[in-house]
Amino acid sequence: MLELQNVDFAYKNQSPVIHDISLTVGPGEFLAIVGRNGSGKTTLTRLIMSLIKPTKGNILFQGSIIPNCTPAKMARHVGYVFQNPDRQIFHDTVAEEASYGPRQLGYTPEQTATFVNEALAATGLSQLADAYPLSLSKGEKQRLTIASALAMQPKMLILDEPTSGQDARQRDQLLKLLIKLNQQGTTILLVTHDMDLLSACAQRAIVMAKGHKVFDGPVSELFQDTLQLNNWGLIEPAALKISRELAAFGLKQTASINELSHDLVNMLRRNNYA
Amino acid sequence: MHKVAPITKLALTVFVTIWAILLQSLPALALLITCQIIILMLARVGIVIYKGIASLFIFAAVLAGIQYFISNDMILSAVTASKMVAMTLVFFILLTTTRMQDLSTALVVQCRIPYEYAFMFTAALRFIPDFLAETKAIQEAQACRGYSPQGNLIRRFLSYMAIIKPLVLKAVTRSETMALSLELRGFGSRKLRSFGNKITLNTRDYALLISMATFTSYLIIH
């Protein structure tokens, strides 16, 4: 679906911030880009959205380079959800806000209404369709930005730090929503620091360090080398730490909190504690 | 220029404005502009400032063109545009060679302006780069939703609302947060306040002030 071929990027008169990145994203994948601050994660997604142009290499979407690509043209294929929802919300109702994108892309009013209703239903915002967007909670605003992106019928969704500033309940709702969207066929690319979120939903992880891609593989493989993980500025998910501590009691190591809780309950049952 | 006291640079700003008003000849105004550009070059300002100056010249040329279209007087148009450039360039010198906190201290300690007003002035100046960065971020966010201004001027203006509305809302929220944060840190709770930076005048500053006052007197007399 998306392919980056030996992509380099440098800001004018400055040293490169992205070095020779090649990667392929297949349809229906759920992948996460992780790395410490300044490692090039967001720059990589900005390159994908044509917000900036590569200084070397090519970016292909569905097998072809999009000629004279602009972010507005790319929006037809890829939805981008920014970290700060307040930077894009400006309409008086949730439904109007979500309909801005499809109208910009030239869909008919009927098509727009259908897409908006579907997007609001998918994000659990149908009840708030007439609400004033700025009165929503941070979590609801974030879901509204996702609905706004979904209403443009993208094949792929990029989310930049979607859980920042959200409480545990909002984070959990977002996690369920992303998993549901992915199961419905949307390709998801997540930029995050949240290793628990990564282990709970992503199938594949890409680690960026100083503008280089230093790891690209299944999430389970990422957590095998703790020392390397620390070198990249990442921390283990809480579930992995707990399961490692409890390995002596026969618990298998896992990065998934759901798997850990399931194994713990089984272990307690086996030992007649429950 | 960085070593000159902020009050001297503030005086320079006032004097250059007076000179630009008094001077009516194109060569004299050109000389004034050239001198200011040399001062900026000696102060080793960044490339961004030169880009700003280039934009200023383009804006002045447009203004001169409009005035020529209205008055049909080439000299008058050129003189007016040059006056505008000369008056604006001196603010480039002031703002690129003076730290905001020094400027604020000079306004309070030496110009006897109440601290609240001086702070308001410097806070407004500090807000400009943040405002520009925020505009860019909002433009990018809306571009990813298909924002692409096209059509006639009215259509473009209406579509620009997608940028202006979130920008204004963000600015209001930001100023509210800033006001609260200032209040929580005791802003305006005492009449007297101390300043950590020294902004005293030395011989060079006195010499510059006397020279500027003498030249202004000369221009007024002649």
Short mmCIF file of C-alpha atoms in Angstrom, two decimals:
data_model
loop_
_atom_site.label_atom_id
_atom_site.label_comp_id
_atom_site.label_asym_id
_atom_site.label_seq_id
_atom_site.Cartn_x
_atom_site.Cartn_y
_atom_site.Cartn_z
CA MET A 1 0.00 0.00 0.00
CA LEU A 2 2.69 2.47 1.08
CA GLU A 3 6.35 2.21 0.23
CA LEU A 4 9.32 4.38 1.18
CA GLN A 5 12.43 3.82 -0.95
CA ASN A 6 15.75 5.06 0.48
CA VAL A 7 14.23 8.25 1.80
CA ASP A 8 16.47 11.01 3.18
CA PHE A 9 15.32 14.31 4.58
CA ALA A 10 17.17 17.39 5.81
CA TYR A 11 15.91 20.85 6.69
CA LYS A 12 17.52 23.63 4.62
CA ASN A 13 21.22 24.11 5.42
CA GLN A 14 21.04 21.54 8.21
CA SER A 15 22.28 17.99 8.64
CA PRO A 16 19.86 15.17 7.66
CA VAL A 17 17.19 14.18 10.18
CA ILE A 18 16.04 11.12 8.22
CA HIS A 19 18.65 8.73 6.80
CA ASP A 20 18.01 6.19 4.09
CA ILE A 21 14.64 4.89 5.29
CA SER A 22 13.04 2.08 3.33
CA LEU A 23 9.86 0.42 4.47
CA THR A 24 6.64 -1.08 3.16
CA VAL A 25 3.22 -0.93 4.80
CA GLY A 26 0.74 -3.54 3.63
CA PRO A 27 -3.05 -3.17 3.56
CA GLY A 28 -4.75 -3.88 6.91
CA GLU A 29 -1.54 -3.67 8.92
CA PHE A 30 -1.39 -2.13 12.39
CA LEU A 31 2.09 -0.80 12.92
CA ALA A 32 3.64 1.58 15.38
CA ILE A 33 6.62 3.90 15.05
CA VAL A 34 8.45 4.39 18.33
CA GLY A 35 11.62 6.13 19.44
CA ARG A 36 12.83 8.85 21.77
CA ASN A 37 12.03 12.54 21.21
CA GLY A 38 13.79 13.94 18.14
CA SER A 39 14.41 10.49 16.63
CA GLY A 40 12.50 11.36 13.44
CA LYS A 41 9.14 9.64 14.04
CA THR A 42 6.92 12.62 13.29
CA THR A 43 9.19 13.78 10.44
CA LEU A 44 8.66 10.38 8.82
CA THR A 45 4.86 10.71 8.98
CA ARG A 46 5.08 14.32 7.71
CA LEU A 47 7.00 12.96 4.72
CA ILE A 48 4.27 10.41 4.08
CA MET A 49 1.64 13.17 4.16
CA SER A 50 3.68 15.37 1.76
CA LEU A 51 3.86 18.11 4.40
CA ILE A 52 7.58 18.02 3.62
CA LYS A 53 9.36 16.56 0.59
CA PRO A 54 12.18 14.00 0.76
CA THR A 55 15.63 15.31 -0.20
CA LYS A 56 16.37 11.85 -1.65
CA GLY A 57 14.37 8.73 -2.43
CA ASN A 58 10.75 8.07 -3.31
CA ILE A 59 7.45 7.61 -1.52
CA LEU A 60 4.99 5.41 -3.38
CA PHE A 61 1.31 4.99 -2.60
CA GLN A 62 -0.42 1.93 -4.09
CA GLY A 63 2.56 1.33 -6.34
CA SER A 64 2.93 4.76 -7.87
CA ILE A 65 4.49 8.09 -6.97
CA ILE A 66 1.70 10.62 -6.58
CA PRO A 67 2.70 13.45 -8.97
CA ASN A 68 2.86 17.00 -7.54
CA CYS A 69 1.56 15.61 -4.31
CA THR A 70 0.19 18.03 -1.73
CA PRO A 71 -1.19 17.21 1.75
CA ALA A 72 -4.70 18.01 0.44
CA LYS A 73 -4.29 15.41 -2.35
CA MET A 74 -2.81 12.89 0.06
CA ALA A 75 -5.79 13.40 2.43
CA ARG A 76 -7.91 11.45 -0.09
CA HIS A 77 -5.84 8.34 0.68
CA VAL A 78 -4.38 8.86 4.15
CA GLY A 79 -6.06 10.38 7.22
CA TYR A 80 -3.70 12.17 9.61
CA VAL A 81 -4.71 12.69 13.22
CA PHE A 82 -2.55 15.32 14.92
CA GLN A 83 -1.53 15.21 18.56
CA ASN A 84 -3.41 18.40 19.41
CA PRO A 85 -7.11 18.30 18.38
CA ASP A 86 -7.57 22.02 19.14
CA ARG A 87 -5.45 22.87 16.10
CA GLN A 88 -8.14 21.73 13.69
CA ILE A 89 -11.52 22.08 15.41
CA PHE A 90 -13.39 25.21 14.30
CA HIS A 91 -17.01 24.34 13.45
CA ASP A 92 -20.03 24.83 15.70
CA THR A 93 -21.16 21.20 15.84
CA VAL A 94 -19.47 17.83 15.88
CA ALA A 95 -21.24 16.75 12.67
CA GLU A 96 -20.22 19.94 10.80
CA GLU A 97 -16.64 19.50 12.00
CA ALA A 98 -16.52 15.94 10.66
CA SER A 99 -18.04 17.01 7.34
CA TYR A 100 -15.30 19.60 6.59
CA GLY A 101 -12.92 17.05 5.05
CA PRO A 102 -15.38 15.27 2.70
CA ARG A 103 -16.72 18.65 1.52
CA GLN A 104 -13.17 19.83 0.79
CA LEU A 105 -12.61 16.66 -1.23
CA GLY A 106 -15.69 17.42 -3.34
CA TYR A 107 -18.10 14.70 -2.20
CA THR A 108 -21.81 15.41 -2.73
CA PRO A 109 -23.92 16.49 0.30
CA GLU A 110 -25.58 13.04 0.35
CA GLN A 111 -22.24 11.22 0.27
CA THR A 112 -20.86 13.59 2.92
CA ALA A 113 -23.84 12.96 5.23
CA THR A 114 -23.43 9.18 4.84
CA PHE A 115 -19.67 9.27 5.47
CA VAL A 116 -20.08 11.56 8.50
CA ASN A 117 -22.80 9.38 10.05
CA GLU A 118 -20.65 6.27 9.53
CA ALA A 119 -17.57 7.97 10.99
CA LEU A 120 -19.45 9.29 14.04
CA ALA A 121 -20.97 5.84 14.62
CA ALA A 122 -17.55 4.16 14.34
CA THR A 123 -16.06 6.54 16.90
CA GLY A 124 -19.06 6.45 19.25
CA LEU A 125 -19.92 10.10 18.73
CA SER A 126 -23.37 9.78 17.11
CA GLN A 127 -25.06 10.98 20.31
CA LEU A 128 -22.88 14.10 20.28
CA ALA A 129 -23.47 15.01 16.62
CA ASP A 130 -25.06 18.36 17.56
CA ALA A 131 -22.73 19.15 20.47
CA TYR A 132 -20.33 22.11 20.46
CA PRO A 133 -16.91 20.53 19.74
CA LEU A 134 -14.94 22.73 22.12
CA SER A 135 -17.10 21.62 25.05
CA LEU A 136 -16.03 17.99 24.56
CA SER A 137 -13.47 16.25 26.76
CA LYS A 138 -9.93 15.73 25.47
CA GLY A 139 -10.71 12.08 24.69
CA GLU A 140 -13.90 13.00 22.81
CA LYS A 141 -12.05 15.71 20.86
CA GLN A 142 -9.43 13.14 19.88
CA ARG A 143 -12.19 10.78 18.72
CA LEU A 144 -13.72 13.66 16.76
CA THR A 145 -10.43 14.22 14.92
CA ILE A 146 -10.38 10.49 14.13
CA ALA A 147 -14.00 10.71 12.91
CA SER A 148 -13.04 13.76 10.77
CA ALA A 149 -10.27 11.70 9.19
CA LEU A 150 -12.48 8.62 8.72
CA ALA A 151 -15.20 10.69 7.04
CA MET A 152 -12.74 11.33 4.19
CA GLN A 153 -12.76 7.58 3.49
CA PRO A 154 -9.00 7.06 3.80
CA LYS A 155 -7.39 3.71 3.22
CA MET A 156 -4.86 4.42 5.93
CA LEU A 157 -4.90 6.30 9.22
CA ILE A 158 -1.83 7.92 10.81
CA LEU A 159 -2.13 8.92 14.46
CA ASP A 160 0.55 11.05 16.12
CA GLU A 161 0.71 10.47 19.89
CA PRO A 162 -3.06 9.99 20.17
CA THR A 163 -3.04 9.16 23.91
CA SER A 164 -1.11 12.21 25.15
CA GLY A 165 -3.01 14.09 27.86
CA GLN A 166 -5.74 11.47 28.14
CA ASP A 167 -6.84 9.69 31.29
CA ALA A 168 -6.88 5.88 31.61
CA ARG A 169 -10.55 5.52 30.62
CA GLN A 170 -10.18 7.72 27.51
CA ARG A 171 -7.00 5.84 26.58
CA ASP A 172 -8.82 2.53 26.91
CA GLN A 173 -11.70 3.74 24.71
CA LEU A 174 -9.23 4.93 22.08
CA LEU A 175 -7.40 1.61 22.16
CA LYS A 176 -10.67 -0.31 21.57
CA LEU A 177 -11.60 2.06 18.75
CA LEU A 178 -8.25 1.61 16.97
CA ILE A 179 -8.44 -2.18 17.24
CA LYS A 180 -12.03 -2.10 15.88
CA LEU A 181 -11.04 0.15 12.95
CA ASN A 182 -8.14 -2.12 12.11
CA GLN A 183 -10.38 -5.19 12.23
CA GLN A 184 -12.72 -3.41 9.81
CA GLY A 185 -9.82 -3.13 7.36
CA THR A 186 -8.25 0.30 8.01
CA THR A 187 -4.46 0.30 7.90
CA ILE A 188 -3.18 2.05 11.02
CA LEU A 189 0.18 3.70 11.60
CA LEU A 190 0.64 4.84 15.16
CA VAL A 191 3.36 7.21 16.38
CA THR A 192 3.68 6.72 20.12
CA HIS A 193 5.78 6.74 23.27
CA ASP A 194 3.22 4.58 25.00
CA MET A 195 4.73 1.09 25.08
CA ASP A 196 1.64 -0.37 26.76
CA LEU A 197 -0.49 0.92 23.89
CA LEU A 198 2.01 -0.47 21.39
CA SER A 199 2.03 -3.93 22.97
CA ALA A 200 -1.77 -3.94 23.30
CA CYS A 201 -2.65 -3.20 19.69
CA ALA A 202 0.20 -3.10 17.16
CA GLN A 203 1.38 -6.14 15.23
CA ARG A 204 4.57 -4.57 13.94
CA ALA A 205 6.95 -1.99 15.38
CA ILE A 206 9.44 0.33 13.74
CA VAL A 207 12.04 1.89 16.02
CA MET A 208 13.64 5.18 14.99
CA ALA A 209 16.92 6.40 16.51
CA LYS A 210 18.75 9.55 15.34
CA GLY A 211 16.88 9.49 12.03
CA HIS A 212 17.70 5.84 11.27
CA LYS A 213 15.37 2.86 11.23
CA VAL A 214 17.02 0.56 13.78
CA PHE A 215 14.30 -2.05 14.16
CA ASP A 216 11.44 -3.25 11.98
CA GLY A 217 9.64 -6.42 13.04
CA PRO A 218 6.96 -8.03 15.17
CA VAL A 219 6.25 -6.34 18.52
CA SER A 220 7.05 -9.55 20.42
CA GLU A 221 10.62 -9.48 19.03
CA LEU A 222 11.11 -5.84 20.04
CA PHE A 223 10.92 -6.65 23.75
CA GLN A 224 13.40 -9.51 23.70
CA ASP A 225 16.51 -7.36 24.26
CA THR A 226 15.97 -5.04 27.24
CA LEU A 227 19.45 -3.51 26.99
CA GLN A 228 18.96 -2.57 23.35
CA LEU A 229 15.53 -1.22 24.20
CA ASN A 230 17.09 1.09 26.81
CA ASN A 231 19.73 2.22 24.31
CA TRP A 232 16.96 3.33 21.97
CA GLY A 233 15.37 5.32 24.80
CA LEU A 234 12.41 2.96 25.19
CA ILE A 235 11.04 1.28 28.28
CA GLU A 236 9.44 -2.11 28.66
CA PRO A 237 5.65 -2.31 28.99
CA ALA A 238 4.48 -2.77 32.60
CA ALA A 239 3.03 -6.20 31.75
CA LEU A 240 6.44 -7.46 30.60
CA LYS A 241 8.15 -6.27 33.79
CA ILE A 242 5.54 -7.91 36.03
CA SER A 243 5.52 -11.19 34.10
CA ARG A 244 9.33 -11.33 34.23
CA GLU A 245 9.31 -10.78 38.00
CA LEU A 246 6.75 -13.56 38.36
CA ALA A 247 8.53 -15.98 36.00
CA ALA A 248 9.79 -17.93 39.03
CA PHE A 249 6.16 -18.76 39.82
CA GLY A 250 5.66 -20.33 36.41
CA LEU A 251 4.21 -17.31 34.63
CA LYS A 252 5.24 -16.94 30.99
CA GLN A 253 6.69 -13.61 29.83
CA THR A 254 4.27 -11.41 27.96
CA ALA A 255 4.02 -7.75 26.95
CA SER A 256 0.23 -7.84 26.73
CA ILE A 257 -1.67 -6.73 29.83
CA ASN A 258 -4.71 -8.84 28.82
CA GLU A 259 -2.59 -11.96 28.45
CA LEU A 260 -0.88 -11.24 31.77
CA SER A 261 -4.15 -10.83 33.67
CA HIS A 262 -5.50 -14.03 32.09
CA ASP A 263 -2.34 -15.98 33.04
CA LEU A 264 -2.38 -14.54 36.57
CA VAL A 265 -5.99 -15.58 37.15
CA ASN A 266 -5.21 -19.09 35.87
CA MET A 267 -2.16 -19.30 38.13
CA LEU A 268 -4.16 -18.20 41.19
CA ARG A 269 -6.91 -20.69 40.34
CA ARG A 270 -4.37 -23.49 39.99
CA ASN A 271 -3.07 -22.63 43.45
CA ASN A 272 -6.61 -22.46 44.91
CA TYR A 273 -6.48 -18.70 45.65
CA ALA A 274 -9.64 -18.01 43.70
CA MET B 1 25.20 47.28 18.41
CA HIS B 2 24.47 44.48 20.88
CA LYS B 3 26.59 46.28 23.51
CA VAL B 4 24.70 49.57 23.23
CA ALA B 5 22.26 50.15 26.12
CA PRO B 6 18.58 49.41 25.34
CA ILE B 7 17.57 53.00 26.20
CA THR B 8 20.03 54.30 23.57
CA LYS B 9 18.47 51.98 20.98
CA LEU B 10 15.01 53.11 22.01
CA ALA B 11 16.20 56.71 21.53
CA LEU B 12 17.65 55.73 18.14
CA THR B 13 14.22 54.39 17.16
CA VAL B 14 12.58 57.70 18.08
CA PHE B 15 15.30 59.80 16.39
CA VAL B 16 15.28 57.75 13.16
CA THR B 17 11.49 58.13 13.01
CA ILE B 18 11.88 61.92 13.38
CA TRP B 19 14.65 61.98 10.72
CA ALA B 20 12.48 59.96 8.33
CA ILE B 21 9.64 62.46 8.80
CA LEU B 22 11.90 65.52 8.43
CA LEU B 23 13.94 64.33 5.44
CA GLN B 24 12.25 65.03 2.13
CA SER B 25 15.01 64.22 -0.34
CA LEU B 26 15.27 60.76 -1.86
CA PRO B 27 19.14 60.56 -1.65
CA ALA B 28 19.04 61.50 2.06
CA LEU B 29 16.44 58.85 2.80
CA ALA B 30 18.41 56.31 0.75
CA LEU B 31 21.49 57.17 2.83
CA LEU B 32 19.50 56.69 6.05
CA ILE B 33 18.27 53.28 4.83
CA THR B 34 21.79 52.26 3.75
CA CYS B 35 23.22 53.23 7.14
CA GLN B 36 20.60 51.13 8.91
CA ILE B 37 21.34 48.11 6.71
CA ILE B 38 25.07 48.52 7.44
CA ILE B 39 24.27 48.60 11.18
CA LEU B 40 22.28 45.36 10.80
CA MET B 41 25.15 43.76 8.86
CA LEU B 42 27.64 44.79 11.54
CA ALA B 43 25.31 43.34 14.18
CA ARG B 44 25.53 39.99 12.29
CA VAL B 45 21.80 39.34 12.28
CA GLY B 46 20.47 36.05 10.92
CA ILE B 47 19.36 35.28 7.35
CA VAL B 48 15.70 35.39 8.46
CA ILE B 49 16.04 39.12 9.15
CA TYR B 50 17.35 39.75 5.61
CA LYS B 51 14.37 37.81 4.25
CA GLY B 52 12.13 40.05 6.37
CA ILE B 53 13.87 43.15 4.98
CA ALA B 54 13.41 41.84 1.43
CA SER B 55 9.68 41.41 2.12
CA LEU B 56 9.61 44.96 3.53
CA PHE B 57 11.12 46.32 0.29
CA ILE B 58 8.56 44.41 -1.79
CA PHE B 59 5.74 45.77 0.40
CA ALA B 60 7.17 49.31 0.06
CA ALA B 61 7.36 48.91 -3.73
CA VAL B 62 3.69 47.85 -3.82
CA LEU B 63 2.74 50.86 -1.68
CA ALA B 64 4.76 53.17 -3.96
CA GLY B 65 3.02 51.65 -6.98
CA ILE B 66 -0.43 52.30 -5.45
CA GLN B 67 0.50 55.86 -4.56
CA TYR B 68 1.90 56.49 -8.04
CA PHE B 69 -1.36 55.14 -9.50
CA ILE B 70 -3.35 57.61 -7.33
CA SER B 71 -1.10 60.73 -7.40
CA ASN B 72 0.84 60.20 -10.65
CA ASP B 73 3.91 61.61 -8.85
CA MET B 74 6.92 59.29 -9.05
CA ILE B 75 9.14 61.25 -6.61
CA LEU B 76 6.41 61.55 -3.96
CA SER B 77 5.68 57.81 -4.19
CA ALA B 78 9.38 56.91 -3.85
CA VAL B 79 9.88 59.32 -0.91
CA THR B 80 6.83 57.98 0.96
CA ALA B 81 7.91 54.36 0.44
CA SER B 82 11.48 55.22 1.56
CA LYS B 83 10.17 56.91 4.71
CA MET B 84 8.17 53.80 5.55
CA VAL B 85 11.22 51.56 4.98
CA ALA B 86 13.48 53.81 7.10
CA MET B 87 10.99 53.91 9.97
CA THR B 88 10.49 50.13 9.93
CA LEU B 89 14.17 49.18 9.58
CA VAL B 90 15.03 50.84 12.87
CA PHE B 91 12.63 48.46 14.64
CA PHE B 92 14.55 45.57 13.05
CA ILE B 93 17.72 47.01 14.64
CA LEU B 94 16.02 47.44 18.03
CA LEU B 95 14.40 44.02 18.14
CA THR B 96 17.26 41.96 16.72
CA THR B 97 19.98 43.46 18.91
CA THR B 98 18.13 43.81 22.22
CA ARG B 99 17.02 41.09 24.61
CA MET B 100 13.35 41.38 25.52
CA GLN B 101 14.05 41.42 29.28
CA ASP B 102 16.59 44.27 28.81
CA LEU B 103 14.05 46.23 26.81
CA SER B 104 11.42 45.67 29.47
CA THR B 105 13.86 46.75 32.24
CA ALA B 106 14.84 49.90 30.29
CA LEU B 107 11.19 50.85 29.81
CA VAL B 108 10.44 50.45 33.52
CA VAL B 109 13.63 51.73 35.17
CA GLN B 110 14.73 54.44 32.74
CA CYS B 111 11.53 55.46 30.94
CA ARG B 112 9.42 55.16 34.12
CA ILE B 113 6.72 53.20 32.33
CA PRO B 114 4.61 51.05 34.72
CA TYR B 115 5.88 47.46 34.67
CA GLU B 116 2.47 46.09 33.58
CA TYR B 117 2.59 48.16 30.37
CA ALA B 118 6.23 47.31 29.66
CA PHE B 119 5.49 43.64 30.18
CA MET B 120 2.46 43.87 27.88
CA PHE B 121 4.68 45.35 25.15
CA THR B 122 7.41 42.72 25.43
CA ALA B 123 4.89 39.87 25.80
CA ALA B 124 3.16 41.01 22.59
CA LEU B 125 6.50 40.99 20.75
CA ARG B 126 7.37 37.57 22.13
CA PHE B 127 3.97 36.31 20.99
CA ILE B 128 4.68 36.99 17.28
CA PRO B 129 6.99 33.99 16.55
CA ASP B 130 4.69 31.69 18.55
CA PHE B 131 1.73 33.01 16.60
CA LEU B 132 3.48 32.33 13.27
CA ALA B 133 4.47 28.81 14.36
CA GLU B 134 0.89 28.12 15.46
CA THR B 135 -0.45 29.40 12.12
CA LYS B 136 1.87 27.00 10.28
CA ALA B 137 0.83 24.06 12.48
CA ILE B 138 -2.89 24.81 11.96
CA GLN B 139 -2.36 25.19 8.19
CA GLU B 140 -0.70 21.77 8.12
CA ALA B 141 -3.49 20.20 10.22
CA GLN B 142 -6.17 21.59 7.88
CA ALA B 143 -4.16 20.71 4.75
CA CYS B 144 -4.33 17.09 5.92
CA ARG B 145 -8.14 17.48 5.87
CA GLY B 146 -8.14 18.70 2.28
CA TYR B 147 -7.73 22.47 2.92
CA SER B 148 -6.39 23.99 -0.26
CA PRO B 149 -7.38 27.63 -0.88
CA GLN B 150 -8.60 28.05 -4.46
CA GLY B 151 -10.91 30.34 -6.39
CA ASN B 152 -11.45 34.08 -6.16
CA LEU B 153 -10.39 36.37 -3.29
CA ILE B 154 -13.70 36.05 -1.38
CA ARG B 155 -13.66 32.23 -1.65
CA ARG B 156 -10.05 32.17 -0.47
CA PHE B 157 -10.87 34.47 2.45
CA LEU B 158 -13.83 32.30 3.49
CA SER B 159 -11.76 29.12 3.28
CA TYR B 160 -9.07 30.85 5.39
CA MET B 161 -11.58 30.80 8.27
CA ALA B 162 -10.47 27.18 8.79
CA ILE B 163 -7.12 28.65 9.88
CA ILE B 164 -8.26 31.85 11.60
CA LYS B 165 -10.91 30.34 13.90
CA PRO B 166 -8.69 27.72 15.60
CA LEU B 167 -5.87 30.29 15.73
CA VAL B 168 -8.02 32.84 17.58
CA LEU B 169 -9.40 30.18 19.93
CA LYS B 170 -5.88 28.97 20.70
CA ALA B 171 -4.66 32.55 21.25
CA VAL B 172 -7.49 33.27 23.70
CA THR B 173 -6.82 30.04 25.62
CA ARG B 174 -3.12 30.78 25.65
CA SER B 175 -3.52 34.33 26.95
CA GLU B 176 -5.90 33.09 29.66
CA THR B 177 -3.37 30.45 30.76
CA MET B 178 -0.59 33.04 30.71
CA ALA B 179 -2.64 35.50 32.82
CA LEU B 180 -3.37 32.79 35.39
CA SER B 181 0.24 31.67 35.47
CA LEU B 182 1.44 35.28 35.98
CA GLU B 183 -1.06 35.87 38.77
CA LEU B 184 0.01 32.66 40.50
CA ARG B 185 3.59 33.94 40.44
CA GLY B 186 2.72 37.23 42.09
CA PHE B 187 2.53 39.47 39.00
CA GLY B 188 1.50 43.02 40.01
CA SER B 189 1.35 42.19 43.72
CA ARG B 190 4.02 44.76 44.66
CA LYS B 191 4.73 48.25 43.46
CA LEU B 192 8.48 47.71 43.69
CA ARG B 193 10.15 44.89 41.82
CA SER B 194 13.78 43.98 41.29
CA PHE B 195 15.54 43.34 37.97
CA GLY B 196 18.40 40.88 37.54
CA ASN B 197 19.91 42.49 34.43
CA LYS B 198 22.07 45.64 34.28
CA ILE B 199 21.23 48.23 31.67
CA THR B 200 23.39 51.20 32.75
CA LEU B 201 24.60 53.73 30.19
CA ASN B 202 28.33 54.17 29.50
CA THR B 203 30.39 56.83 27.67
CA ARG B 204 29.56 55.34 24.26
CA ASP B 205 25.82 55.61 24.97
CA TYR B 206 26.11 59.25 26.10
CA ALA B 207 28.17 60.08 22.99
CA LEU B 208 25.56 58.43 20.73
CA LEU B 209 22.65 60.18 22.47
CA ILE B 210 24.33 63.60 22.20
CA SER B 211 25.20 63.01 18.51
CA MET B 212 21.65 61.94 17.67
CA ALA B 213 20.12 64.92 19.55
CA THR B 214 22.56 67.34 17.82
CA PHE B 215 21.79 65.95 14.35
CA THR B 216 18.03 66.17 15.02
CA SER B 217 18.37 69.80 16.17
CA TYR B 218 20.37 70.55 12.99
CA LEU B 219 17.62 69.00 10.82
CA ILE B 220 14.87 70.93 12.62
CA ILE B 221 16.74 74.25 12.34
CA HIS B 222 17.51 73.78 8.64
#
